[in-house]
Tab-separated table of C-alpha atoms and ligand atoms in Angstrom:
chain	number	residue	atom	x	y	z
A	1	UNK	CA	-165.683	26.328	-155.502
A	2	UNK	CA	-162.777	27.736	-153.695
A	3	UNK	CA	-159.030	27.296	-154.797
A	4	UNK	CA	-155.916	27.892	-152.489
A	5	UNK	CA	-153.067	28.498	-154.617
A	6	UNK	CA	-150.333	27.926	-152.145
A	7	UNK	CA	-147.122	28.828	-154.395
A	8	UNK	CA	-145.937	31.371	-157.113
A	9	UNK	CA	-147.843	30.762	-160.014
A	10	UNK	CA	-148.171	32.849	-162.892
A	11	UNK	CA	-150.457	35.601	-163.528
A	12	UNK	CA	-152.059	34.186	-166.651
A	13	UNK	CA	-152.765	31.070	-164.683
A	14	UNK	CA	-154.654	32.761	-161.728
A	15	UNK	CA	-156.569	35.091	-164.046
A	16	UNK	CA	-157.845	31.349	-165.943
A	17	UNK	CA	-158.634	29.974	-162.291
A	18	UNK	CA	-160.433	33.223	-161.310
A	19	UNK	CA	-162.974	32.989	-164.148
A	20	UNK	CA	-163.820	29.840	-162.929
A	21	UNK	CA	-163.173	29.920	-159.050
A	22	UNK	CA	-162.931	32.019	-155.987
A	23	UNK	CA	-158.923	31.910	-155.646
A	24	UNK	CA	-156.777	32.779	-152.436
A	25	UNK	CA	-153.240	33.526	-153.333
A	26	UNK	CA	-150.829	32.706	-150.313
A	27	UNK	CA	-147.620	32.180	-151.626
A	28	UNK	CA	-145.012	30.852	-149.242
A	29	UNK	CA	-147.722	30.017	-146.576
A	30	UNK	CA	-146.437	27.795	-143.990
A	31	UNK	CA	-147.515	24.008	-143.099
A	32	UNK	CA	-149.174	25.470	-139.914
A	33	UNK	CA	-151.306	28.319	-141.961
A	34	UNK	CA	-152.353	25.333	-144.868
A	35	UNK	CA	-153.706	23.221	-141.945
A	36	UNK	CA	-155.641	25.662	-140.240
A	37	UNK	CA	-157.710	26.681	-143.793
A	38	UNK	CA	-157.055	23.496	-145.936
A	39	UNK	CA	-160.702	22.172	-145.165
A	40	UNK	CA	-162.288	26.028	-146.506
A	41	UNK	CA	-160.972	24.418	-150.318
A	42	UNK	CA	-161.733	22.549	-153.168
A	43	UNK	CA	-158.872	21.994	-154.802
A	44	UNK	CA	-154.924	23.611	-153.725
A	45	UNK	CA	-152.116	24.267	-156.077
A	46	UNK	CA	-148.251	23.984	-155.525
A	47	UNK	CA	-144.940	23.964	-157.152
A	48	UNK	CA	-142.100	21.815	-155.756
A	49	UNK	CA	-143.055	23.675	-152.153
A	50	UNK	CA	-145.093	23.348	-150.133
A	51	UNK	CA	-145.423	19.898	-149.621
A	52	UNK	CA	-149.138	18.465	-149.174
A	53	UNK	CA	-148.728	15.744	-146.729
A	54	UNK	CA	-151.214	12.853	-145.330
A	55	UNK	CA	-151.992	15.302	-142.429
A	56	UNK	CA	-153.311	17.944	-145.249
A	57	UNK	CA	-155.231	15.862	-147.077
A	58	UNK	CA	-156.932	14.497	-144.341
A	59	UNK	CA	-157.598	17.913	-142.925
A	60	UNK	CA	-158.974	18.962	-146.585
A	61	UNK	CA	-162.094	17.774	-145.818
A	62	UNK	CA	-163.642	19.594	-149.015
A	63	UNK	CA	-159.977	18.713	-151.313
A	64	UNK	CA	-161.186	17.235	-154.527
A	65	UNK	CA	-157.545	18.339	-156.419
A	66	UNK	CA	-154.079	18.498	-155.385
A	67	UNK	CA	-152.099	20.216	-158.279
A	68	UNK	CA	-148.521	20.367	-158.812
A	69	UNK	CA	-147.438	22.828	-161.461
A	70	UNK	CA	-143.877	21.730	-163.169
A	71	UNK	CA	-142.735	18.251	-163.159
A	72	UNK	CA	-142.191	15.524	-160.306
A	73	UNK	CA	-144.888	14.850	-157.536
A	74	UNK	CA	-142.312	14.404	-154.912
A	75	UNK	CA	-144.139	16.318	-152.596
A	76	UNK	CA	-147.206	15.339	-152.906
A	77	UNK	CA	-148.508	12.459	-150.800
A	78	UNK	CA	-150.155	10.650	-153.995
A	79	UNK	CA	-150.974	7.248	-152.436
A	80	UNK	CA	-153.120	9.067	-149.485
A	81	UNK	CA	-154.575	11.298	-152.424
A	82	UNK	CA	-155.857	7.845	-154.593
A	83	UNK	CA	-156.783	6.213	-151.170
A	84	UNK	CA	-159.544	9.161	-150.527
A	85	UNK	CA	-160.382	9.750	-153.899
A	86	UNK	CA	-158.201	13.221	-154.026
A	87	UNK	CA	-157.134	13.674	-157.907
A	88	UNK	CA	-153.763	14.539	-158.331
A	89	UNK	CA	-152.782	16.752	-161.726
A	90	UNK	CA	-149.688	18.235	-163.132
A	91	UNK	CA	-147.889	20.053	-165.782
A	92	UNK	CA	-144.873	17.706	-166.865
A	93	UNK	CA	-144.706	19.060	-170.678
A	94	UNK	CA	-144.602	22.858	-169.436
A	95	UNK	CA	-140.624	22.807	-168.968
A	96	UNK	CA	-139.142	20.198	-171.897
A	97	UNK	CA	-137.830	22.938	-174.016
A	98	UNK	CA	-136.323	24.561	-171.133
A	99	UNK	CA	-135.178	21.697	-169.573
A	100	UNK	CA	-133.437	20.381	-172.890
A	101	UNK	CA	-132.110	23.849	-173.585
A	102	UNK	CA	-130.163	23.818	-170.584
A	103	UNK	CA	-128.659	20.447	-170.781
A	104	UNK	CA	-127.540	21.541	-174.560
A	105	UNK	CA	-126.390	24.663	-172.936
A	106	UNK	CA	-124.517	22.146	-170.370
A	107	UNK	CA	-122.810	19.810	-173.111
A	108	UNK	CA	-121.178	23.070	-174.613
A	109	UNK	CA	-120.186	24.419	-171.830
A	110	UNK	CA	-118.325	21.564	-170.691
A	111	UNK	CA	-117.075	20.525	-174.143
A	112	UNK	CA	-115.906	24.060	-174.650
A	113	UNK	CA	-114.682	25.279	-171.073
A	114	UNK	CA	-117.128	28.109	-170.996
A	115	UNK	CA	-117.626	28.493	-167.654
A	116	UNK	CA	-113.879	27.657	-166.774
A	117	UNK	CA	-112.569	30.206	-169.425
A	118	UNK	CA	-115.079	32.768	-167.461
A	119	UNK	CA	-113.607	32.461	-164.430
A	120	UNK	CA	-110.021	32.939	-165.648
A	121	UNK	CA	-110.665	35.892	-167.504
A	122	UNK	CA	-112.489	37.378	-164.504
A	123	UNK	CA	-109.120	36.169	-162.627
A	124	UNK	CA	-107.084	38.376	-165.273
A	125	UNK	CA	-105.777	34.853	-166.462
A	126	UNK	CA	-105.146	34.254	-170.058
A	127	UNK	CA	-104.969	30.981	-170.562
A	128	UNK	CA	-106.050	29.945	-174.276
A	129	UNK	CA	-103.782	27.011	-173.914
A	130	UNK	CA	-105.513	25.344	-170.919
A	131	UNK	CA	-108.825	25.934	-172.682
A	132	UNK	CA	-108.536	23.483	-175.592
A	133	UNK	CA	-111.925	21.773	-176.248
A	134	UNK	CA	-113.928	19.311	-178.366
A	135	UNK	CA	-116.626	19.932	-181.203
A	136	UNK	CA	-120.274	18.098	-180.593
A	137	UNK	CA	-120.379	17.875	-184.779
A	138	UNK	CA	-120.004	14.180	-185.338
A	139	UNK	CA	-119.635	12.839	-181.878
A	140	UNK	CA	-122.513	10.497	-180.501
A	141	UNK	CA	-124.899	11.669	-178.194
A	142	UNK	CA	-126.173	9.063	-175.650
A	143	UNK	CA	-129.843	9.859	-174.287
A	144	UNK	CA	-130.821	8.033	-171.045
A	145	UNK	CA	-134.978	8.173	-171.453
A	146	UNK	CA	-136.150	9.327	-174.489
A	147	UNK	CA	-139.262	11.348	-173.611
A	148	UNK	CA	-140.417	14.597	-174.045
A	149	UNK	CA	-137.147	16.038	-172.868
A	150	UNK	CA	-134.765	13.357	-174.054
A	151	UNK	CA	-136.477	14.180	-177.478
A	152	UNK	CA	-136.067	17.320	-177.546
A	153	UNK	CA	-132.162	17.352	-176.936
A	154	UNK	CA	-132.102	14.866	-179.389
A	155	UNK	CA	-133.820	17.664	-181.815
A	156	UNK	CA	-131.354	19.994	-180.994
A	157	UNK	CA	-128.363	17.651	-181.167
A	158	UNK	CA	-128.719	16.578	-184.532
A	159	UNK	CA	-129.191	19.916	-185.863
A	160	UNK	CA	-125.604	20.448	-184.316
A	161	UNK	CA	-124.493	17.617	-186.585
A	162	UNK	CA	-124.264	14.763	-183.753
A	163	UNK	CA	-125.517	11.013	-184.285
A	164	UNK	CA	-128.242	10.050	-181.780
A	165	UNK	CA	-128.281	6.591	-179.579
A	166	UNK	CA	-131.037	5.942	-176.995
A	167	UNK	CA	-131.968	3.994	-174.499
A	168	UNK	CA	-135.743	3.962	-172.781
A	169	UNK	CA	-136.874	0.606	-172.101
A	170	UNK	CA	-140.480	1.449	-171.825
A	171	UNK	CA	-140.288	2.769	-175.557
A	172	UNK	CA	-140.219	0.234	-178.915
A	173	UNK	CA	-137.612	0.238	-180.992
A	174	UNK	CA	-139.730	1.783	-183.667
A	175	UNK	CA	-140.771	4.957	-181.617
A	176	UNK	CA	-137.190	5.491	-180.428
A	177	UNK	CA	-136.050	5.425	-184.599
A	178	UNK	CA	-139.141	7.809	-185.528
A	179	UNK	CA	-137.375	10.146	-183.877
A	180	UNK	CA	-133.853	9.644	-185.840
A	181	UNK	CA	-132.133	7.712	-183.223
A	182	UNK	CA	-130.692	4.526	-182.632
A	183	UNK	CA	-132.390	2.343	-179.704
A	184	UNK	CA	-129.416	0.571	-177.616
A	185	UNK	CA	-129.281	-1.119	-174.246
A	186	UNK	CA	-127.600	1.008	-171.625
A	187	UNK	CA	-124.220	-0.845	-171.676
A	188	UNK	CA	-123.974	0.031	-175.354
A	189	UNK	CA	-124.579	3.617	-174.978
A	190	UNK	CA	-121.960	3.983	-171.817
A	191	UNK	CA	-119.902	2.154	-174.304
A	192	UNK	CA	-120.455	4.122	-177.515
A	193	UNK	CA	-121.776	7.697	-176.493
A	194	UNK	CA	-119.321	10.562	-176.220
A	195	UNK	CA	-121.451	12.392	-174.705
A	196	UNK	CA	-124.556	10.959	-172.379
A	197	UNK	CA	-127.317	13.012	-170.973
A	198	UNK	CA	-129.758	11.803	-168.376
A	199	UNK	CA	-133.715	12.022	-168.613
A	200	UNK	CA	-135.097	9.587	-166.484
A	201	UNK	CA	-136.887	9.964	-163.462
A	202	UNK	CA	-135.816	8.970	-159.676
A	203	UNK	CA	-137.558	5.838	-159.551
A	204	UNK	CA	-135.905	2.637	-157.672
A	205	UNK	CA	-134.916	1.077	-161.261
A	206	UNK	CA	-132.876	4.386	-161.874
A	207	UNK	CA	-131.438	5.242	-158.779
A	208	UNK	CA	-127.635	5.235	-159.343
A	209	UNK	CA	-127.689	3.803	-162.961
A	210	UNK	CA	-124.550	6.047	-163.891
A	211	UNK	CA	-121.831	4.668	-161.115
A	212	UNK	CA	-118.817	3.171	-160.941
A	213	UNK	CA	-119.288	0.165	-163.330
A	214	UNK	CA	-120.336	2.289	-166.005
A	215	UNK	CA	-118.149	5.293	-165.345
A	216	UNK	CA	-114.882	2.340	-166.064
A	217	UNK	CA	-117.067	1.184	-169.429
A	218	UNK	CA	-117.061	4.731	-170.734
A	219	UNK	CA	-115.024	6.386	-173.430
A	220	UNK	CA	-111.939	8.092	-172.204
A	221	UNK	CA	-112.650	11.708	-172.674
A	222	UNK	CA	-116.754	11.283	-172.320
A	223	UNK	CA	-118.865	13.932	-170.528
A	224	UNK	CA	-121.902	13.409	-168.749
A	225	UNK	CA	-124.649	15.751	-168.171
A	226	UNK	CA	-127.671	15.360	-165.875
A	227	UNK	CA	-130.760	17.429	-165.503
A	228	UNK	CA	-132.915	15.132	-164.319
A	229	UNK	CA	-132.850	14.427	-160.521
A	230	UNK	CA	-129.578	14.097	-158.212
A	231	UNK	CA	-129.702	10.572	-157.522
A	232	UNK	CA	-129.293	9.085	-160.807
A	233	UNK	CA	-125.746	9.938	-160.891
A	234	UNK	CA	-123.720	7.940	-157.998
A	235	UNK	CA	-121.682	11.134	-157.102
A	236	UNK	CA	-118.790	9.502	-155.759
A	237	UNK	CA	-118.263	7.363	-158.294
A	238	UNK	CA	-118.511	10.688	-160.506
A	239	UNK	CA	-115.758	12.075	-158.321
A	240	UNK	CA	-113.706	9.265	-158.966
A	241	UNK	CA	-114.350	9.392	-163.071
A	242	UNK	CA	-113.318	13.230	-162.279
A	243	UNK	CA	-110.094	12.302	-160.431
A	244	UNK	CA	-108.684	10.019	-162.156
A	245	UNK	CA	-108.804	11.851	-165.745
A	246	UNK	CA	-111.078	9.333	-167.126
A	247	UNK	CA	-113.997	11.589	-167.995
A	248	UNK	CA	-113.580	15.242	-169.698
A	249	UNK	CA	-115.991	16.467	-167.534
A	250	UNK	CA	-119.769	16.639	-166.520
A	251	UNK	CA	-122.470	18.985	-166.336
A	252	UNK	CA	-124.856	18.846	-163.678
A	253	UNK	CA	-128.261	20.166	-162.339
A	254	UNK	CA	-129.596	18.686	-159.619
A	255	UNK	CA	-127.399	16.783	-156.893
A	256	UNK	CA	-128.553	14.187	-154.576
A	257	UNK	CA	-128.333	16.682	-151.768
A	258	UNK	CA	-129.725	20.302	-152.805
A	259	UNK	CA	-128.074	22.879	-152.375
A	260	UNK	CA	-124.381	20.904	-152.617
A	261	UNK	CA	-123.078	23.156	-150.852
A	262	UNK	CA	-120.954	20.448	-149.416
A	263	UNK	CA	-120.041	18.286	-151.877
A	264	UNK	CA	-116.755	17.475	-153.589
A	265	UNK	CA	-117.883	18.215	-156.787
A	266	UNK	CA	-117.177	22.047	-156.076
A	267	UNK	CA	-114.091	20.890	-156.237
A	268	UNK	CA	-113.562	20.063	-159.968
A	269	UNK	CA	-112.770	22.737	-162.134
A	270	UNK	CA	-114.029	20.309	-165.027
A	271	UNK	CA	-118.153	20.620	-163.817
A	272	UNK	CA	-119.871	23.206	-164.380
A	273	UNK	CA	-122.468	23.409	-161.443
A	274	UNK	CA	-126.031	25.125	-161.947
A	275	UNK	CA	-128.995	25.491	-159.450
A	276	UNK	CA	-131.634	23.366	-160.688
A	277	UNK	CA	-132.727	26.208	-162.525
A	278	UNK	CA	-134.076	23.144	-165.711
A	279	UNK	CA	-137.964	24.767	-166.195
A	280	UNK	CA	-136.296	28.330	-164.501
A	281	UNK	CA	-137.782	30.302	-167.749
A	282	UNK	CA	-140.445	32.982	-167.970
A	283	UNK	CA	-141.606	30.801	-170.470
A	284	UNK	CA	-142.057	27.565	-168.794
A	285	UNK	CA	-143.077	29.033	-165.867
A	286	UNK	CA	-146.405	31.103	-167.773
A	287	UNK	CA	-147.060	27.635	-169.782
A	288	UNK	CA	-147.200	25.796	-166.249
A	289	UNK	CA	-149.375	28.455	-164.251
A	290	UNK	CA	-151.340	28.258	-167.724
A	291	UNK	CA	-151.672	24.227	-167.831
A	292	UNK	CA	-152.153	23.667	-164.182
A	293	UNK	CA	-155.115	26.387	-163.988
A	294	UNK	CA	-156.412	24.274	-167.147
A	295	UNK	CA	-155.645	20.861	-165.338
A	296	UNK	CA	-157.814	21.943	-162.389
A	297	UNK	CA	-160.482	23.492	-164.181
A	298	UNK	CA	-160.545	19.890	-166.130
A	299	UNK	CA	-160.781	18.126	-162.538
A	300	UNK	CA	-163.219	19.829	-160.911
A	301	UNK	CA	-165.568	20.407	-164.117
A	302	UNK	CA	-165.348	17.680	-165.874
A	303	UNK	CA	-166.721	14.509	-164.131
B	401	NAD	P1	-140.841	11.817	-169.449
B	401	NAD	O1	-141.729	11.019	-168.573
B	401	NAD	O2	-141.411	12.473	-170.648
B	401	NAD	O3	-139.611	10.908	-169.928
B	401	NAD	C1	-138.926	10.036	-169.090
B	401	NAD	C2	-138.550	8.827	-169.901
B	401	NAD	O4	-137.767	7.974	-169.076
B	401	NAD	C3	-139.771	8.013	-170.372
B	401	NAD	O5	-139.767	7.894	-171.776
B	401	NAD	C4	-139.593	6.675	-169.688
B	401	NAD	O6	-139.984	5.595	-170.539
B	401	NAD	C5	-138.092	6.647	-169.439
B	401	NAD	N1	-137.687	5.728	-168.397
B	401	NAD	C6	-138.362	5.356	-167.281
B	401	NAD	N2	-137.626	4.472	-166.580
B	401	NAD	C7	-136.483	4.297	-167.270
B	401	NAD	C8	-135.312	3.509	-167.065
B	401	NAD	N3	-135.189	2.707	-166.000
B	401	NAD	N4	-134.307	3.587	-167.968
B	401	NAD	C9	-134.411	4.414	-169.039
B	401	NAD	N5	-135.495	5.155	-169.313
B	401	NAD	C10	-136.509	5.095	-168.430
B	401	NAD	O7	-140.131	12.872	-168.488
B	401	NAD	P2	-139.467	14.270	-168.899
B	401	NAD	O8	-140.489	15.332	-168.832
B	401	NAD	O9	-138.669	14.079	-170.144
B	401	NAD	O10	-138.514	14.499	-167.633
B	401	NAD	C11	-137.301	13.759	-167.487
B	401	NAD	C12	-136.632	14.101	-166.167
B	401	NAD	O11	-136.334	15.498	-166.099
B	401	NAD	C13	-137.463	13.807	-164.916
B	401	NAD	O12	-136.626	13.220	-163.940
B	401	NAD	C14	-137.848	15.161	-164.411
B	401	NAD	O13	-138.047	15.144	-163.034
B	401	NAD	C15	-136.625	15.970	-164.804
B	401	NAD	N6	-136.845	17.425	-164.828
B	401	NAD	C16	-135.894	18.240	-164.325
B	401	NAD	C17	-136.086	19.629	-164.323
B	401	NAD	C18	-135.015	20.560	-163.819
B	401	NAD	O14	-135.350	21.647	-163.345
B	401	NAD	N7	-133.766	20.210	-163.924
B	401	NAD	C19	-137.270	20.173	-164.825
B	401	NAD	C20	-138.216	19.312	-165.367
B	401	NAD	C21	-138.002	17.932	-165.378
C-alpha cells in the first residue's frame, strides 16, 4: 500500500510508515499536485495544512485513511470521509504537555509582566515600579474543559500552590474531583477564578463563551489565558475588559483571525501575544509523527 505524506512529519514517524508502506514525502505540495496523484494512495497524512477537501477525497479513488497529525480536524472534510467510508485518525494526546506548558508559561508571564519588563529593558527603561505583579500561590485557577490539557495545567497549578475549579459539562462531578478540583458551572468560575484558562474546542456551544457578560461577572484584577482556538474568546469584548482596567491582563494563543496582524489587541501592553506555537515542541512534534504513523498502520492493518 502506498502512503502520501503531504506535510512535515517527523523522521521517526516516516521510518515506522516505511516498514510498513511505500511512502512519498511531499511536504508543502500544493492542492493542484495532491489532485493530480491523490488516486496513486492508500491512505495521506497532514498537519493543520494541507487541507483534504470533498474534491480530494473523491479523486482518492484508492483513499482508505485521511490522517491528521496534532489536534483539530478542521481541515479535513470528515463528513465526505464517513459518507465514502474514508477513516479519519489523529493524534490529539501528542501535544497536552506542550500545550499546558505554554498556557502555565502564559499565566506567569502575564501575572508577572515578563514579557512587558523585556521590552523595557531592551528599551533601556528601568521601570521596577511599573512592573509590580501578583503570585499564582493561593489564587484560584478556573479551567474551562477539563481534558487532557485542562488536566494537565491543573497538575502543574497545584504544584504552584493554586486551588483548582472546573467546569466541563460532559465530565461527572466525580471525574472532575479525582483529579483534585472542584466541578462548578461556568458562571461560578467567571465569578470565583482569578485566573481562567480555556481548553475547549471551537464547537457552536463554545463559540464566544468568554464575552462581554462574563468579562463584567469577573474579578477585578482576573487574567485570562487561551490556548485553545481564537473564537472562544469574543475579542472585542476582551478589548473592552482591557480598556477599561477591569482585567489585569490576558494571555493568548490563537486569535479568531490568524496571524492578528490587525487586531487591537497589539495594542495592549497588558497581553502577551504568541503564535500558536501550543504543540510547537520537538517533543510533541516526534510523539505526533510517531502516533499518526501508528494510527495509520492501525487503519489500514487492522480490519
Ligand atoms: P480534550 O478533548 O481532551 O478536552 C476538551 C474538553 O472540553 C473535554 O473534556 C470536553 O468534555 C470539554 N468540553 C466540550 N464542550 C465543552 C463546553 N461547551 N464547555 C466546557 N467544556 C467542554 O481536548 P484537548 O486535547 O485538551 O484540547 C483542548 C483544546 O486545545 C482544543 O481546542 C484544541 O484544539 C486546543 N489545542 C491547541 C493547540 C495550540 O497549538 N495552541 C494545540 C493542541 C490543542
Amino acid at each position: 500500500m502506498k502512503i502520501l505524506v503531504a506535510s512535515d512529519i517527523a523522521e521517526e514517524g516516516i521510518s515506522k510508515l516505511k516498514k510498513e508502506f511505500e511512502v512519498d514525502v511531499k511536504k508543502g505540495i500544493s492542492k493542484e499536485e495532491i489532485l493530480s496523484i491523490i488516486e496513486n494512495y492508500d491512505g495521506v497524512i497532514v498537519r493543520s495544512k494541507p487541507n483534504i477537501t470533498e474534491e480530494i477525497i473523491k479523486k482518492g479513488k484508492n483513499l482508505k485513511v485521511v490522517a491528521r497529525a496534532g489536534v483539530g480536524l478542521d481541515n479535513v472534510d470528515v463528513n465526505c470521509c464517513k459518507g465514502l467510508g474514508v477513516k479519519v485518525v489523529n493524534s490529539p494526546q501528542a501535544s497536552s504537555d506542550s500545550v499546558a506548558e505554554l498556557a502555565f508559561g502564559l499565566m506567569l508571564s502575564v501575572s508577572r509582566n515578563i514579557a512587558r519588563a523585556d521590552r523595557l529593558t531592551r528599551e533601556k527603561r528601568w521601570e521596577k515600579k511599573s512592573l509590580m505583579g501578583y503570585e499564582l500561590n493561593g489564587k484560584t485557577l478556573g479551567i474551562v474543559g477539563f481534558g487532557r490539557i485542562g488536566r494537565n495545567i491543573g497538575r502543574m497549578a497545584k504544584a504552584c500552590g493554586m486551588s483548582l475549579i472546573a467546569y466541563d459539562p460532559l465530565l461527572t462531578d466525580e471525574q472532575i474531583k479525582s483529579c483534585e478540583a472542584e466541578p462548578v458551572t461556568l458562571e461560578k468560575l467567571i465569578e470565583k477564578s482569578d485566573v481562567i484558562t480555556l481548553h475547549v474546542p471551537l464547537i457552536d456551544s463554545t463559540r464566544h463563551m468568554i464575552s462581554e457578560k462574563e468579562f463584567q461577572k469577573m474579578k477585578n484584577n482576573a487574567i485570562i489565558i487561551n490556548t485553545s482556538r481564537g473564537g472562544i474568546i469574543d475579542e472585542d469584548a476582551l478589548c473592552k475588559a482591557l480598556s477599561s482596567g477591569k482585567i489585569l491582563g490576558a494571555g493568548l494563543d490563537v486569535f479568531e483571525e490568524e496571524p492578528p496582524m490587525n487586531s487591537k489587541l497589539l495594542e495592549y501592553d497588558n497581553v502577551v501575544l504568541t503564535q500558536h506555537i501550543g504543540a510547537s515542541t520537538h517533543e510533541a512534534q516526534k510523539r505526533a509523527g510517531i502516533m499518526i504513523a501508528e494510527e495509520v498502520i492501525k487503519a489500514l492493518k487492522c480490519k
